[in-house]
């Protein structure tokens, strides 16, 4: 290669390098200029876009009444209950009452065969007539001193004994009619026509449905809270949405050392006869009541470390956290002692993600 060729080749390389450098610099400057414009546009977009409103559900604080109560569960049992037994042995001839029938004390429920007992009564009557005739003759003879006193007393005692035997035979005859010992309702029939029943065998069960008792075993810490005469509300799964009223009629004066509880008996009456013995219910004993207080839904309350708060919704649909003091709770409503006014709108659902000043959208 001569000197001229060498200088030409070197010149071409320098020209190519200059062109490549110019392209790189141009591309860099263009890219830098485009990035600045993009950042400026992004900043303008952020400034113009607001945070979206959070969907929430709300309710109003309202005026109402609330009660303080002890709640427990109990199985209803009748105040009066009787098992009717046969007082004689015999075959059942007739059944005069069925399960569910209302009966009264002394009413005949069933009859047993009675032929044998009728004959016993007739025999006792005949024997008594004979002895009474002997007594009449003995009395006349004794008055004439024709009969000794010992013999007269024997005849008189035999007559008195036979009178008692007649009454016993009549009683056994009466026992062939099985009668209700109390007023109530036939809750169970245990025999059928034709069955042979033995003496003292159970044949019916009668329950008195009014009143019914709910017996609770209450922790000893409630001993100074509950008293005789306090109002009671009873709710039953069999009648959802319906409550029955009653009162505390008896409180045991002792505490069971094994369980640490004392017995409370509540009386419940139902004129419609809907409640039945054996039903399981929730019993609420009311020991205090506040009238005309501010109430708020339990779902609106935020509780932490013994403190309570709600989120208030303002007219511009922004929320603010408000500390409150609470009182009694009943049926999903909580008494607010301070911090809220009737008519205030509070968040009940969706409050977990809220912060002071957040915008919300109320969902009906």
Coordinates of C-alpha atoms in Angstrom, one line a residue:
X1 CA 0.0 0.0 0.0
X2 CA 1.4 3.4 -1.0
X3 CA 1.1 6.6 1.0
X4 CA -1.7 8.0 -1.0
X5 CA -3.9 4.9 -0.5
X6 CA -3.1 4.9 3.2
X7 CA -4.2 8.5 3.7
X8 CA -7.5 7.9 1.7
X9 CA -8.4 4.9 3.9
X10 CA -7.7 6.8 7.1
X11 CA -9.8 9.7 5.8
X12 CA -12.8 7.4 5.1
X13 CA -12.6 6.0 8.6
X14 CA -12.6 9.4 10.2
X15 CA -15.6 10.5 8.2
X16 CA -17.5 7.3 9.1
X17 CA -16.7 7.8 12.8
X18 CA -17.9 11.4 12.7
X19 CA -21.1 10.4 11.0
X20 CA -21.8 7.6 13.6
X21 CA -21.1 10.0 16.5
X22 CA -23.4 12.6 15.1
X23 CA -26.2 10.0 14.9
X24 CA -25.7 8.9 18.4
X25 CA -25.7 12.4 19.8
X26 CA -28.8 13.3 17.8
X27 CA -30.7 10.2 19.0
X28 CA -29.7 10.9 22.6
X29 CA -30.9 14.5 22.4
X30 CA -34.1 13.5 20.8
X31 CA -34.7 10.8 23.5
X32 CA -34.0 13.3 26.3
X33 CA -36.3 15.9 24.8
X34 CA -39.2 13.3 24.5
X35 CA -38.8 12.1 28.1
X36 CA -39.1 15.6 29.5
X37 CA -42.3 16.1 27.5
X38 CA -43.7 12.7 28.8
X39 CA -43.0 13.6 32.4
X40 CA -44.7 16.9 32.1
X41 CA -47.8 15.3 30.6
X42 CA -47.9 12.7 33.4
X43 CA -47.7 15.4 36.0
X44 CA -50.5 17.3 34.4
X45 CA -52.6 14.1 34.2
X46 CA -52.0 13.3 38.0
X47 CA -53.0 16.8 38.9
X48 CA -56.2 16.7 36.9
X49 CA -57.3 13.1 38.1
X50 CA -58.9 12.6 41.6
X51 CA -59.1 9.4 43.7
X52 CA -62.2 7.4 43.0
X53 CA -65.1 7.4 45.6
X54 CA -65.3 4.3 47.7
X55 CA -68.6 2.4 47.8
X56 CA -70.2 2.2 51.3
X57 CA -73.5 1.4 53.0
X58 CA -74.8 3.8 55.6
X59 CA -77.5 4.2 58.2
X60 CA -78.9 7.0 60.3
X61 CA -78.5 7.4 64.1
X62 CA -82.0 7.5 65.6
X63 CA -83.9 8.1 68.8
X64 CA -85.3 5.0 70.6
X65 CA -85.2 2.9 73.7
X66 CA -82.8 0.2 74.7
X67 CA -82.8 -2.3 77.6
X68 CA -80.1 -4.0 79.6
X69 CA -80.8 -7.6 80.1
X70 CA -79.4 -11.1 81.0
X71 CA -79.9 -13.7 78.3
X72 CA -80.0 -17.4 78.7
X73 CA -81.6 -20.5 77.3
X74 CA -84.1 -22.9 78.9
X75 CA -86.5 -25.7 78.0
X76 CA -90.1 -24.8 78.9
X77 CA -91.8 -27.0 81.4
X78 CA -95.4 -26.9 82.9
X79 CA -96.1 -25.6 86.3
X80 CA -98.6 -28.4 86.8
X81 CA -98.1 -31.9 85.4
X82 CA -99.7 -35.2 86.3
X83 CA -99.3 -38.8 85.3
X84 CA -102.7 -40.5 85.4
X85 CA -102.6 -44.1 86.7
X86 CA -105.1 -46.9 86.9
X87 CA -106.2 -47.5 90.4
X88 CA -107.7 -50.9 89.6
X89 CA -106.7 -53.8 87.4
X90 CA -108.9 -54.4 84.4
X91 CA -109.4 -54.3 80.7
X92 CA -109.9 -50.9 79.0
X93 CA -113.4 -50.7 77.6
X94 CA -113.7 -47.1 76.5
X95 CA -111.3 -44.1 76.0
X96 CA -113.0 -40.8 76.5
X97 CA -110.1 -38.4 75.7
X98 CA -107.3 -38.2 73.1
X99 CA -104.0 -36.4 73.0
X100 CA -104.4 -32.7 72.6
X101 CA -107.8 -32.6 74.3
X102 CA -108.3 -30.0 77.0
X103 CA -109.7 -31.7 80.1
X104 CA -110.8 -30.6 83.6
X105 CA -110.2 -32.1 87.0
X106 CA -112.6 -35.0 87.6
X107 CA -113.4 -35.5 84.0
X108 CA -113.6 -39.2 82.9
X109 CA -110.8 -40.2 80.6
X110 CA -111.3 -43.9 80.2
X111 CA -113.4 -46.8 81.6
X112 CA -112.4 -50.3 82.7
X113 CA -114.5 -53.4 82.9
X114 CA -116.6 -53.2 86.0
X115 CA -118.7 -56.4 86.3
X116 CA -116.7 -57.8 89.1
X117 CA -116.8 -54.6 91.1
X118 CA -120.5 -54.3 90.6
X119 CA -121.0 -57.7 92.1
X120 CA -118.7 -56.8 95.0
X121 CA -120.9 -53.8 95.8
X122 CA -124.1 -55.9 95.7
X123 CA -122.6 -58.5 97.9
X124 CA -121.5 -55.9 100.4
X125 CA -124.9 -54.3 100.4
X126 CA -126.6 -57.7 101.1
X127 CA -124.3 -58.4 103.9
X128 CA -124.8 -54.9 105.4
X129 CA -128.6 -55.3 105.2
X130 CA -128.4 -58.6 107.1
X131 CA -126.2 -57.1 109.8
X132 CA -128.4 -54.0 110.1
X133 CA -131.4 -56.3 110.7
X134 CA -129.4 -58.1 113.4
X135 CA -128.4 -54.9 114.9
X136 CA -132.0 -53.7 115.1
X137 CA -133.0 -56.9 116.9
X138 CA -130.0 -56.7 119.1
X139 CA -130.7 -53.1 120.0
X140 CA -134.3 -54.0 121.1
X141 CA -133.1 -57.1 123.0
X142 CA -130.3 -55.1 124.7
X143 CA -132.8 -52.4 125.7
X144 CA -134.9 -55.2 127.4
X145 CA -131.8 -56.6 129.0
X146 CA -132.3 -59.8 127.0
X147 CA -128.9 -59.5 125.3
X148 CA -125.5 -58.9 126.9
X149 CA -123.6 -55.8 126.3
X150 CA -120.7 -57.8 124.8
X151 CA -122.9 -59.5 122.3
X152 CA -124.6 -56.2 121.4
X153 CA -121.2 -54.5 120.8
X154 CA -120.1 -57.4 118.6
X155 CA -123.2 -57.0 116.4
X156 CA -122.7 -53.2 116.3
X157 CA -119.0 -53.5 115.4
X158 CA -119.8 -56.1 112.7
X159 CA -122.3 -53.7 111.2
X160 CA -119.9 -50.8 111.2
X161 CA -117.3 -52.9 109.6
X162 CA -119.6 -54.0 106.9
X163 CA -120.6 -50.4 106.2
X164 CA -116.9 -49.7 105.6
X165 CA -116.6 -52.7 103.3
X166 CA -119.5 -51.4 101.3
X167 CA -117.9 -48.0 100.9
X168 CA -114.6 -49.8 99.9
X169 CA -116.5 -51.8 97.3
X170 CA -118.2 -48.7 95.9
X171 CA -114.8 -47.0 95.8
X172 CA -113.3 -49.8 93.8
X173 CA -116.2 -49.6 91.4
X174 CA -115.7 -45.9 91.0
X175 CA -112.0 -46.6 90.2
X176 CA -113.1 -48.3 87.0
X177 CA -113.5 -44.8 85.7
X178 CA -110.1 -43.2 85.2
X179 CA -110.4 -39.4 85.9
X180 CA -108.2 -36.4 85.3
X181 CA -106.6 -35.2 88.6
X182 CA -105.9 -31.6 87.3
X183 CA -107.0 -29.2 84.6
X184 CA -104.8 -29.3 81.5
X185 CA -104.2 -30.9 78.1
X186 CA -103.7 -34.6 77.4
X187 CA -100.1 -34.7 76.2
X188 CA -99.8 -38.5 76.0
X189 CA -102.1 -41.5 75.9
X190 CA -100.4 -44.7 76.8
X191 CA -103.1 -47.4 76.4
X192 CA -105.6 -48.6 73.8
X193 CA -109.0 -50.1 74.0
X194 CA -108.7 -53.8 75.0
X195 CA -105.5 -53.4 76.9
X196 CA -105.2 -55.0 80.3
X197 CA -103.9 -52.4 82.7
X198 CA -102.5 -53.1 86.2
X199 CA -103.1 -51.2 89.3
X200 CA -100.9 -48.0 89.4
X201 CA -100.0 -48.4 85.7
X202 CA -99.6 -45.0 83.9
X203 CA -102.3 -44.5 81.2
X204 CA -102.3 -40.7 80.5
X205 CA -100.1 -37.7 81.0
X206 CA -101.7 -34.2 81.5
X207 CA -99.8 -30.9 81.2
X208 CA -101.1 -27.5 82.2
X209 CA -99.9 -25.2 79.5
X210 CA -100.7 -21.9 81.3
X211 CA -98.4 -20.9 82.8
X212 CA -95.2 -22.5 81.6
X213 CA -91.9 -22.2 83.4
X214 CA -88.5 -21.4 82.1
X215 CA -85.8 -22.4 84.6
X216 CA -82.3 -20.8 84.1
X217 CA -79.1 -21.5 85.9
X218 CA -77.5 -18.0 86.1
X219 CA -73.8 -17.2 86.9
X220 CA -73.3 -15.9 90.4
X221 CA -72.1 -12.5 89.2
X222 CA -75.7 -11.7 88.3
X223 CA -76.9 -12.3 91.8
X224 CA -77.4 -8.6 92.6
X225 CA -78.7 -7.8 89.2
X226 CA -81.8 -10.1 88.9
X227 CA -84.8 -9.8 91.2
X228 CA -88.3 -11.2 91.5
X229 CA -90.9 -9.4 89.4
X230 CA -88.5 -8.4 86.5
X231 CA -89.9 -8.5 83.0
X232 CA -89.0 -11.4 80.8
X233 CA -89.0 -11.9 77.0
X234 CA -89.1 -15.3 75.5
X235 CA -88.2 -16.1 71.8
X236 CA -88.6 -19.5 70.3
X237 CA -87.3 -21.0 67.1
X238 CA -90.8 -22.4 66.4
X239 CA -92.1 -18.8 66.1
X240 CA -89.4 -16.7 64.6
X241 CA -89.9 -12.9 65.0
X242 CA -92.4 -13.4 67.8
X243 CA -91.7 -12.8 71.5
X244 CA -93.7 -13.8 74.5
X245 CA -93.8 -11.9 77.8
X246 CA -93.5 -13.1 81.4
X247 CA -91.8 -12.3 84.7
X248 CA -89.4 -13.7 87.2
X249 CA -91.4 -15.4 89.9
X250 CA -88.7 -17.2 91.9
X251 CA -84.9 -16.8 92.6
X252 CA -83.1 -19.4 94.5
X253 CA -81.4 -18.0 97.7
X254 CA -78.4 -20.3 97.4
X255 CA -75.6 -20.7 94.8
X256 CA -74.6 -24.1 93.7
X257 CA -70.9 -24.4 94.7
X258 CA -70.2 -27.0 92.0
X259 CA -71.4 -24.9 89.0
X260 CA -71.2 -21.4 90.5
X261 CA -74.8 -20.7 89.4
X262 CA -78.2 -20.0 91.0
X263 CA -81.6 -21.0 89.8
X264 CA -84.0 -18.4 88.4
X265 CA -87.6 -19.4 87.5
X266 CA -89.5 -17.3 85.0
X267 CA -93.2 -17.7 84.3
X268 CA -94.5 -17.2 80.8
X269 CA -98.2 -17.1 79.9
X270 CA -99.7 -17.4 76.4
X271 CA -103.4 -16.9 75.9
X272 CA -103.2 -18.2 72.3
X273 CA -101.8 -21.6 73.6
X274 CA -99.0 -21.5 70.9
X275 CA -96.2 -22.3 73.3
X276 CA -95.8 -25.9 74.5
X277 CA -93.9 -27.7 77.1
X278 CA -90.5 -29.0 75.9
X279 CA -89.8 -26.1 73.5
X280 CA -86.3 -24.7 73.7
X281 CA -86.2 -20.9 73.9
X282 CA -84.0 -17.9 74.6
X283 CA -84.9 -16.0 77.7
X284 CA -84.2 -12.3 78.2
X285 CA -84.5 -10.9 81.7
X286 CA -84.7 -7.1 81.5
X287 CA -83.2 -5.4 84.5
X288 CA -82.8 -1.8 83.2
X289 CA -84.2 0.4 80.3
X290 CA -83.2 3.7 78.8
X291 CA -85.8 5.8 76.9
X292 CA -85.3 8.4 74.2
X293 CA -81.6 7.8 73.6
X294 CA -79.5 7.9 70.4
X295 CA -79.1 4.5 68.8
X296 CA -76.8 3.4 66.0
X297 CA -76.5 0.1 64.2
X298 CA -73.9 -2.3 65.7
X299 CA -72.3 -2.7 62.3
X300 CA -71.2 0.9 62.3
X301 CA -69.1 0.6 65.4
X302 CA -65.3 0.4 65.2
X303 CA -63.8 -1.0 68.4
X304 CA -60.2 -1.1 69.4
X305 CA -58.4 -1.2 72.8
X306 CA -61.7 -0.4 74.6
X307 CA -62.4 2.6 72.4
X308 CA -65.2 3.0 70.0
X309 CA -65.6 5.1 66.8
X310 CA -67.8 5.6 63.7
X311 CA -67.2 7.1 60.3
X312 CA -69.5 10.1 59.8
X313 CA -70.6 11.0 56.2
X314 CA -70.7 14.7 55.5
X315 CA -72.9 16.5 52.9
X316 CA -70.0 16.5 50.4
X317 CA -69.8 12.7 50.6
X318 CA -66.5 12.8 52.6
X319 CA -66.0 10.9 55.8
X320 CA -64.5 11.6 59.1
X321 CA -63.7 9.3 62.0
X322 CA -65.7 10.2 65.2
X323 CA -64.9 8.9 68.7
X324 CA -68.1 7.9 70.6
X325 CA -69.1 6.5 74.0
X326 CA -71.5 3.5 74.0
X327 CA -74.0 2.2 76.5
X328 CA -76.5 -0.7 76.3
X329 CA -76.8 -3.0 73.3
X330 CA -80.1 -4.7 72.2
X331 CA -81.2 -6.4 69.0
X332 CA -78.3 -5.1 66.9
X333 CA -78.7 -1.5 68.2
X334 CA -76.2 0.2 70.4
X335 CA -76.8 3.2 72.7
X336 CA -74.5 6.2 72.0
X337 CA -73.9 8.2 75.1
X338 CA -71.8 10.9 73.4
X339 CA -70.3 11.7 70.0
X340 CA -73.3 11.4 67.8
X341 CA -76.6 13.2 67.2
X342 CA -79.9 11.8 65.9
X343 CA -80.0 12.0 62.2
X344 CA -76.2 11.6 61.7
X345 CA -75.2 9.4 58.8
X346 CA -72.7 6.7 59.6
X347 CA -71.0 4.0 57.5
X348 CA -72.1 0.5 58.2
X349 CA -70.4 -1.5 55.4
X350 CA -67.1 -0.7 53.7
X351 CA -65.6 1.2 56.6
X352 CA -62.5 -1.0 56.8
X353 CA -60.7 0.8 54.0
X354 CA -61.7 4.4 54.9
X355 CA -59.5 7.2 56.1
X356 CA -60.4 10.8 57.2
X357 CA -61.4 12.9 54.3
X358 CA -62.0 10.0 51.9
X359 CA -64.7 10.4 49.4
X360 CA -67.5 7.8 49.4
X361 CA -70.4 6.7 47.2
X362 CA -73.4 5.6 49.2
X363 CA -74.9 2.4 47.9
X364 CA -78.6 1.8 48.7

